[in-house]
Amino acid sequence: MEDFRHKGQRRRMTEQLRAAFGFDERILEAMNKIPRHLFVDKGMQHLAYSDKPLAIAANQTISRPFTVAMQTHLLDIKKRDKVLEIGTGCGYQTAVLAELGARVYSIERQRALYEHAQRILPALQYQVSLFYGDGYAGKPVLAPFHKIIVTCGSPDIPQQLKTQLAVGGRMVIPVGEDSQTMTVVDRVTENDYQITTHGACNFVPMLEGTMK
Ligand code: SAH
């Protein structure tokens, strides 16, 4: 499952991330700890620590480590933060958030990916709440959230998600269709949101409904 090679590759990955951008040590430590190779298909494990997006089941991709670190950085996670994630995918970003002490609720629309995450995350001792459903609706019964992270490209900022942010809360979301702009939405007061942008990015699209 885990051998010395993976440890070495993981250390190299976090060193490259540190050199590329001044990420918080807590983020690098979390990523240095999580066995990313266990989140990808067997045939891809040797690529798990390269800074590339990788194909996962259901024609989806696992974000490259730099993107995971950047979204996590922008989220500014505090211990015990209640976090909603849209797009569980392979569950790696979910694990990073949990490792940082967040209480994570994550929604995935592809059943196969949801089921995979249901197996791997508890097996690695991460206690997170996973849901199979359409993330466009968020999770109103569990709102408000301190943080919301969207890991697929949304054509716009879904109103439903904005209103599930706590006042003082923050959403990190790639906005755009063919390519996206990493966008941070801060809920400043009940009715005021402040929007800042953080460069171009490329995500698989956020789609409506669910897939069996
Ligand atoms: N953080 C994940 C990213 C996976 S790619 C990882 O690193 O593995 C984005 C995921 O968003 C895909 O699994 C896709 O199925 C999912 N997705 C797209 N639209 C969605 C929606 N409306 N609700 C929930 N998940 C969605």
GROMACS .gro file of C-alpha atoms and ligand atoms in nm:
model
  238
    1MET     CA    1   0.000   0.000   0.000
    2GLU     CA    2   0.252   0.260   0.119
    3ASP     CA    3   0.625   0.225   0.069
    4PHE     CA    4   0.937   0.438   0.102
    5ARG     CA    5   0.913   0.547  -0.263
    6HIS     CA    6   0.578   0.714  -0.203
    7LYS     CA    7   0.715   0.896   0.102
    8GLY     CA    8   1.006   1.029  -0.103
    9GLN     CA    9   0.783   1.132  -0.392
   10ARG     CA   10   0.546   1.304  -0.153
   11ARG     CA   11   0.827   1.501   0.008
   12ARG     CA   12   0.946   1.610  -0.337
   13MET     CA   13   0.593   1.713  -0.427
   14THR     CA   14   0.559   1.933  -0.118
   15GLU     CA   15   0.905   2.083  -0.174
   16GLN     CA   16   0.804   2.178  -0.528
   17LEU     CA   17   0.484   2.333  -0.396
   18ARG     CA   18   0.680   2.530  -0.136
   19ALA     CA   19   0.914   2.659  -0.407
   20ALA     CA   20   0.628   2.746  -0.643
   21PHE     CA   21   0.428   2.949  -0.390
   22GLY     CA   22   0.454   3.037  -0.022
   23PHE     CA   23   0.183   2.800   0.096
   24ASP     CA   24   0.118   2.779   0.468
   25GLU     CA   25   0.324   2.504   0.631
   26ARG     CA   26   0.006   2.346   0.766
   27ILE     CA   27  -0.117   2.289   0.410
   28LEU     CA   28   0.218   2.142   0.301
   29GLU     CA   29   0.228   1.922   0.610
   30ALA     CA   30  -0.122   1.790   0.540
   31MET     CA   31  -0.028   1.712   0.180
   32ASN     CA   32   0.294   1.550   0.293
   33LYS     CA   33   0.092   1.318   0.510
   34ILE     CA   34  -0.192   1.203   0.281
   35PRO     CA   35  -0.122   0.898   0.060
   36ARG     CA   36  -0.243   1.057  -0.263
   37HIS     CA   37  -0.155   0.742  -0.463
   38LEU     CA   38  -0.436   0.556  -0.285
   39PHE     CA   39  -0.692   0.799  -0.430
   40VAL     CA   40  -0.610   0.716  -0.794
   41ASP     CA   41  -0.645   0.401  -1.005
   42LYS     CA   42  -0.377   0.136  -0.959
   43GLY     CA   43  -0.234   0.199  -1.306
   44MET     CA   44  -0.188   0.570  -1.226
   45GLN     CA   45  -0.025   0.537  -0.887
   46HIS     CA   46   0.324   0.605  -1.021
   47LEU     CA   47   0.199   0.948  -1.139
   48ALA     CA   48   0.015   1.038  -0.820
   49TYR     CA   49   0.282   1.278  -0.694
   50SER     CA   50   0.360   1.458  -1.020
   51ASP     CA   51   0.204   1.801  -1.049
   52LYS     CA   52  -0.048   1.698  -1.314
   53PRO     CA   53  -0.421   1.648  -1.322
   54LEU     CA   54  -0.498   1.273  -1.348
   55ALA     CA   55  -0.789   1.084  -1.497
   56ILE     CA   56  -1.019   0.915  -1.243
   57ALA     CA   57  -1.336   0.711  -1.293
   58ALA     CA   58  -1.642   0.845  -1.477
   59ASN     CA   59  -1.436   1.060  -1.714
   60GLN     CA   60  -1.344   1.308  -1.440
   61THR     CA   61  -1.006   1.440  -1.330
   62ILE     CA   62  -0.834   1.477  -0.997
   63SER     CA   63  -0.697   1.830  -0.965
   64ARG     CA   64  -0.321   1.873  -0.977
   65PRO     CA   65  -0.154   1.916  -0.638
   66PHE     CA   66  -0.082   2.286  -0.702
   67THR     CA   67  -0.452   2.352  -0.761
   68VAL     CA   68  -0.550   2.161  -0.446
   69ALA     CA   69  -0.295   2.362  -0.244
   70MET     CA   70  -0.412   2.692  -0.400
   71GLN     CA   71  -0.783   2.634  -0.338
   72THR     CA   72  -0.702   2.526   0.018
   73HIS     CA   73  -0.486   2.837   0.065
   74LEU     CA   74  -0.761   3.067  -0.063
   75LEU     CA   75  -1.014   2.899   0.169
   76ASP     CA   76  -0.805   2.998   0.474
   77ILE     CA   77  -0.920   2.694   0.675
   78LYS     CA   78  -0.944   2.727   1.052
   79LYS     CA   79  -0.980   2.424   1.280
   80ARG     CA   80  -1.345   2.325   1.320
   81ASP     CA   81  -1.456   2.531   1.017
   82LYS     CA   82  -1.773   2.384   0.872
   83VAL     CA   83  -1.691   2.332   0.505
   84LEU     CA   84  -1.912   2.236   0.211
   85GLU     CA   85  -1.733   2.085  -0.087
   86ILE     CA   86  -1.901   2.051  -0.427
   87GLY     CA   87  -1.736   1.777  -0.638
   88THR     CA   88  -1.585   1.512  -0.409
   89GLY     CA   89  -1.421   1.340  -0.707
   90CYS     CA   90  -1.160   1.099  -0.576
   91GLY     CA   91  -1.179   1.253  -0.228
   92TYR     CA   92  -0.822   1.384  -0.209
   93GLN     CA   93  -0.915   1.751  -0.158
   94THR     CA   94  -1.170   1.632   0.098
   95ALA     CA   95  -0.890   1.458   0.290
   96VAL     CA   96  -0.673   1.773   0.283
   97LEU     CA   97  -0.957   1.975   0.436
   98ALA     CA   98  -1.022   1.710   0.702
   99GLU     CA   99  -0.652   1.686   0.782
  100LEU     CA  100  -0.657   2.062   0.852
  101GLY     CA  101  -0.926   2.007   1.113
  102ALA     CA  102  -1.229   2.119   0.912
  103ARG     CA  103  -1.568   1.951   0.948
  104VAL     CA  104  -1.627   1.851   0.589
  105TYR     CA  105  -1.953   1.791   0.402
  106SER     CA  106  -1.894   1.693   0.040
  107ILE     CA  107  -2.134   1.635  -0.250
  108GLU     CA  108  -2.064   1.433  -0.567
  109ARG     CA  109  -2.301   1.382  -0.863
  110GLN     CA  110  -2.134   1.066  -1.002
  111ARG     CA  111  -2.235   0.760  -0.806
  112ALA     CA  112  -1.917   0.563  -0.878
  113LEU     CA  113  -1.699   0.844  -0.742
  114TYR     CA  114  -1.920   0.895  -0.439
  115GLU     CA  115  -1.893   0.522  -0.361
  116HIS     CA  116  -1.516   0.523  -0.406
  117ALA     CA  117  -1.480   0.818  -0.166
  118GLN     CA  118  -1.712   0.642   0.082
  119ARG     CA  119  -1.460   0.358   0.094
  120ILE     CA  120  -1.124   0.535   0.087
  121LEU     CA  121  -1.184   0.824   0.329
  122PRO     CA  122  -1.301   0.618   0.630
  123ALA     CA  123  -1.031   0.359   0.552
  124LEU     CA  124  -0.776   0.639   0.605
  125GLN     CA  125  -0.957   0.744   0.926
  126TYR     CA  126  -1.110   1.061   0.783
  127GLN     CA  127  -1.451   1.124   0.929
  128VAL     CA  128  -1.631   1.331   0.671
  129SER     CA  129  -1.994   1.345   0.556
  130LEU     CA  130  -2.035   1.246   0.194
  131PHE     CA  131  -2.348   1.292  -0.014
  132TYR     CA  132  -2.456   1.171  -0.356
  133GLY     CA  133  -2.648   1.454  -0.522
  134ASP     CA  134  -2.645   1.773  -0.723
  135GLY     CA  135  -2.416   2.029  -0.564
  136TYR     CA  136  -2.600   2.318  -0.732
  137ALA     CA  137  -2.853   2.289  -0.450
  138GLY     CA  138  -2.587   2.287  -0.178
  139LYS     CA  139  -2.704   2.148   0.158
  140PRO     CA  140  -2.956   2.400   0.292
  141VAL     CA  141  -3.043   2.184   0.595
  142LEU     CA  142  -2.682   2.200   0.713
  143ALA     CA  143  -2.620   2.568   0.625
  144PRO     CA  144  -2.465   2.807   0.709
  145PHE     CA  145  -2.109   2.705   0.621
  146HIS     CA  146  -1.794   2.893   0.713
  147LYS     CA  147  -1.642   2.790   0.382
  148ILE     CA  148  -1.762   2.649   0.049
  149ILE     CA  149  -1.523   2.501  -0.208
  150VAL     CA  150  -1.635   2.415  -0.559
  151THR     CA  151  -1.396   2.183  -0.746
  152CYS     CA  152  -1.565   2.199  -1.087
  153GLY     CA  153  -1.608   2.491  -1.325
  154SER     CA  154  -1.937   2.676  -1.281
  155PRO     CA  155  -2.071   2.912  -1.550
  156ASP     CA  156  -2.161   3.159  -1.275
  157ILE     CA  157  -2.172   3.187  -0.895
  158PRO     CA  158  -2.477   2.981  -0.792
  159GLN     CA  159  -2.715   3.193  -0.585
  160GLN     CA  160  -2.815   2.886  -0.379
  161LEU     CA  161  -2.455   2.844  -0.262
  162LYS     CA  162  -2.402   3.214  -0.183
  163THR     CA  163  -2.695   3.214   0.056
  164GLN     CA  164  -2.558   2.907   0.238
  165LEU     CA  165  -2.244   3.096   0.338
  166ALA     CA  166  -2.226   3.228   0.693
  167VAL     CA  167  -2.180   3.605   0.721
  168GLY     CA  168  -1.801   3.637   0.735
  169GLY     CA  169  -1.775   3.314   0.536
  170ARG     CA  170  -1.595   3.251   0.210
  171MET     CA  171  -1.650   3.051  -0.108
  172VAL     CA  172  -1.373   2.952  -0.351
  173ILE     CA  173  -1.510   2.868  -0.695
  174PRO     CA  174  -1.373   2.842  -1.050
  175VAL     CA  175  -1.610   3.052  -1.261
  176GLY     CA  176  -1.639   3.013  -1.639
  177GLU     CA  177  -1.735   2.758  -1.904
  178ASP     CA  178  -1.447   2.649  -2.129
  179SER     CA  179  -1.184   2.782  -1.891
  180GLN     CA  180  -1.234   2.948  -1.557
  181THR     CA  181  -1.118   3.224  -1.328
  182MET     CA  182  -1.048   3.123  -0.969
  183THR     CA  183  -1.292   3.336  -0.774
  184VAL     CA  184  -1.325   3.414  -0.405
  185VAL     CA  185  -1.664   3.525  -0.274
  186ASP     CA  186  -1.668   3.674   0.077
  187ARG     CA  187  -2.001   3.724   0.245
  188VAL     CA  188  -1.935   4.053   0.418
  189THR     CA  189  -2.284   4.118   0.557
  190GLU     CA  190  -2.624   3.957   0.514
  191ASN     CA  191  -2.664   4.121   0.172
  192ASP     CA  192  -2.312   4.215   0.065
  193TYR     CA  193  -2.066   3.990  -0.109
  194GLN     CA  194  -1.715   4.089  -0.210
  195ILE     CA  195  -1.565   3.919  -0.512
  196THR     CA  196  -1.195   3.887  -0.595
  197THR     CA  197  -1.030   3.690  -0.875
  198HIS     CA  198  -0.714   3.482  -0.857
  199GLY     CA  199  -0.602   3.383  -1.205
  200ALA     CA  200  -0.702   3.145  -1.480
  201CYS     CA  201  -0.765   2.774  -1.422
  202ASN     CA  202  -0.912   2.467  -1.592
  203PHE     CA  203  -1.167   2.239  -1.429
  204VAL     CA  204  -1.416   1.982  -1.553
  205PRO     CA  205  -1.761   2.143  -1.579
  206MET     CA  206  -2.012   2.166  -1.297
  207LEU     CA  207  -2.318   1.985  -1.434
  208GLU     CA  208  -2.677   1.972  -1.319
  209GLY     CA  209  -2.847   1.660  -1.189
  210THR     CA  210  -2.687   1.329  -1.092
  211MET     CA  211  -2.534   1.034  -1.279
  212LYS     CA  212  -2.593   0.671  -1.186
  213SAH     N1  213  -1.141   1.770  -0.588
  213SAH     C1  214  -1.171   1.662  -0.679
  213SAH     C2  215  -1.209   1.720  -0.813
  213SAH     C3  216  -1.273   1.622  -0.902
  213SAH     S1  217  -1.323   1.689  -1.055
  213SAH     C4  218  -1.050   1.573  -0.693
  213SAH     O1  219  -0.939   1.624  -0.679
  213SAH     O2  220  -1.067   1.453  -0.715
  213SAH     C5  221  -1.477   1.765  -1.014
  213SAH     C6  222  -1.586   1.678  -0.965
  213SAH     O3  223  -1.705   1.757  -0.957
  213SAH     C7  224  -1.619   1.560  -1.055
  213SAH     O4  225  -1.608   1.443  -0.979
  213SAH     C8  226  -1.764   1.586  -1.097
  213SAH     O5  227  -1.842   1.467  -1.110
  213SAH     C9  228  -1.815   1.673  -0.984
  213SAH     N2  229  -1.932   1.756  -1.015
  213SAH    C10  230  -1.961   1.825  -1.129
  213SAH     N3  231  -2.078   1.889  -1.118
  213SAH    C11  232  -2.128   1.860  -0.993
  213SAH    C12  233  -2.246   1.894  -0.923
  213SAH     N4  234  -2.342   1.970  -0.978
  213SAH     N5  235  -2.262   1.845  -0.798
  213SAH    C13  236  -2.168   1.766  -0.741
  213SAH     N6  237  -2.054   1.729  -0.802
  213SAH    C14  238  -2.033   1.776  -0.927
   0.00000   0.00000   0.00000
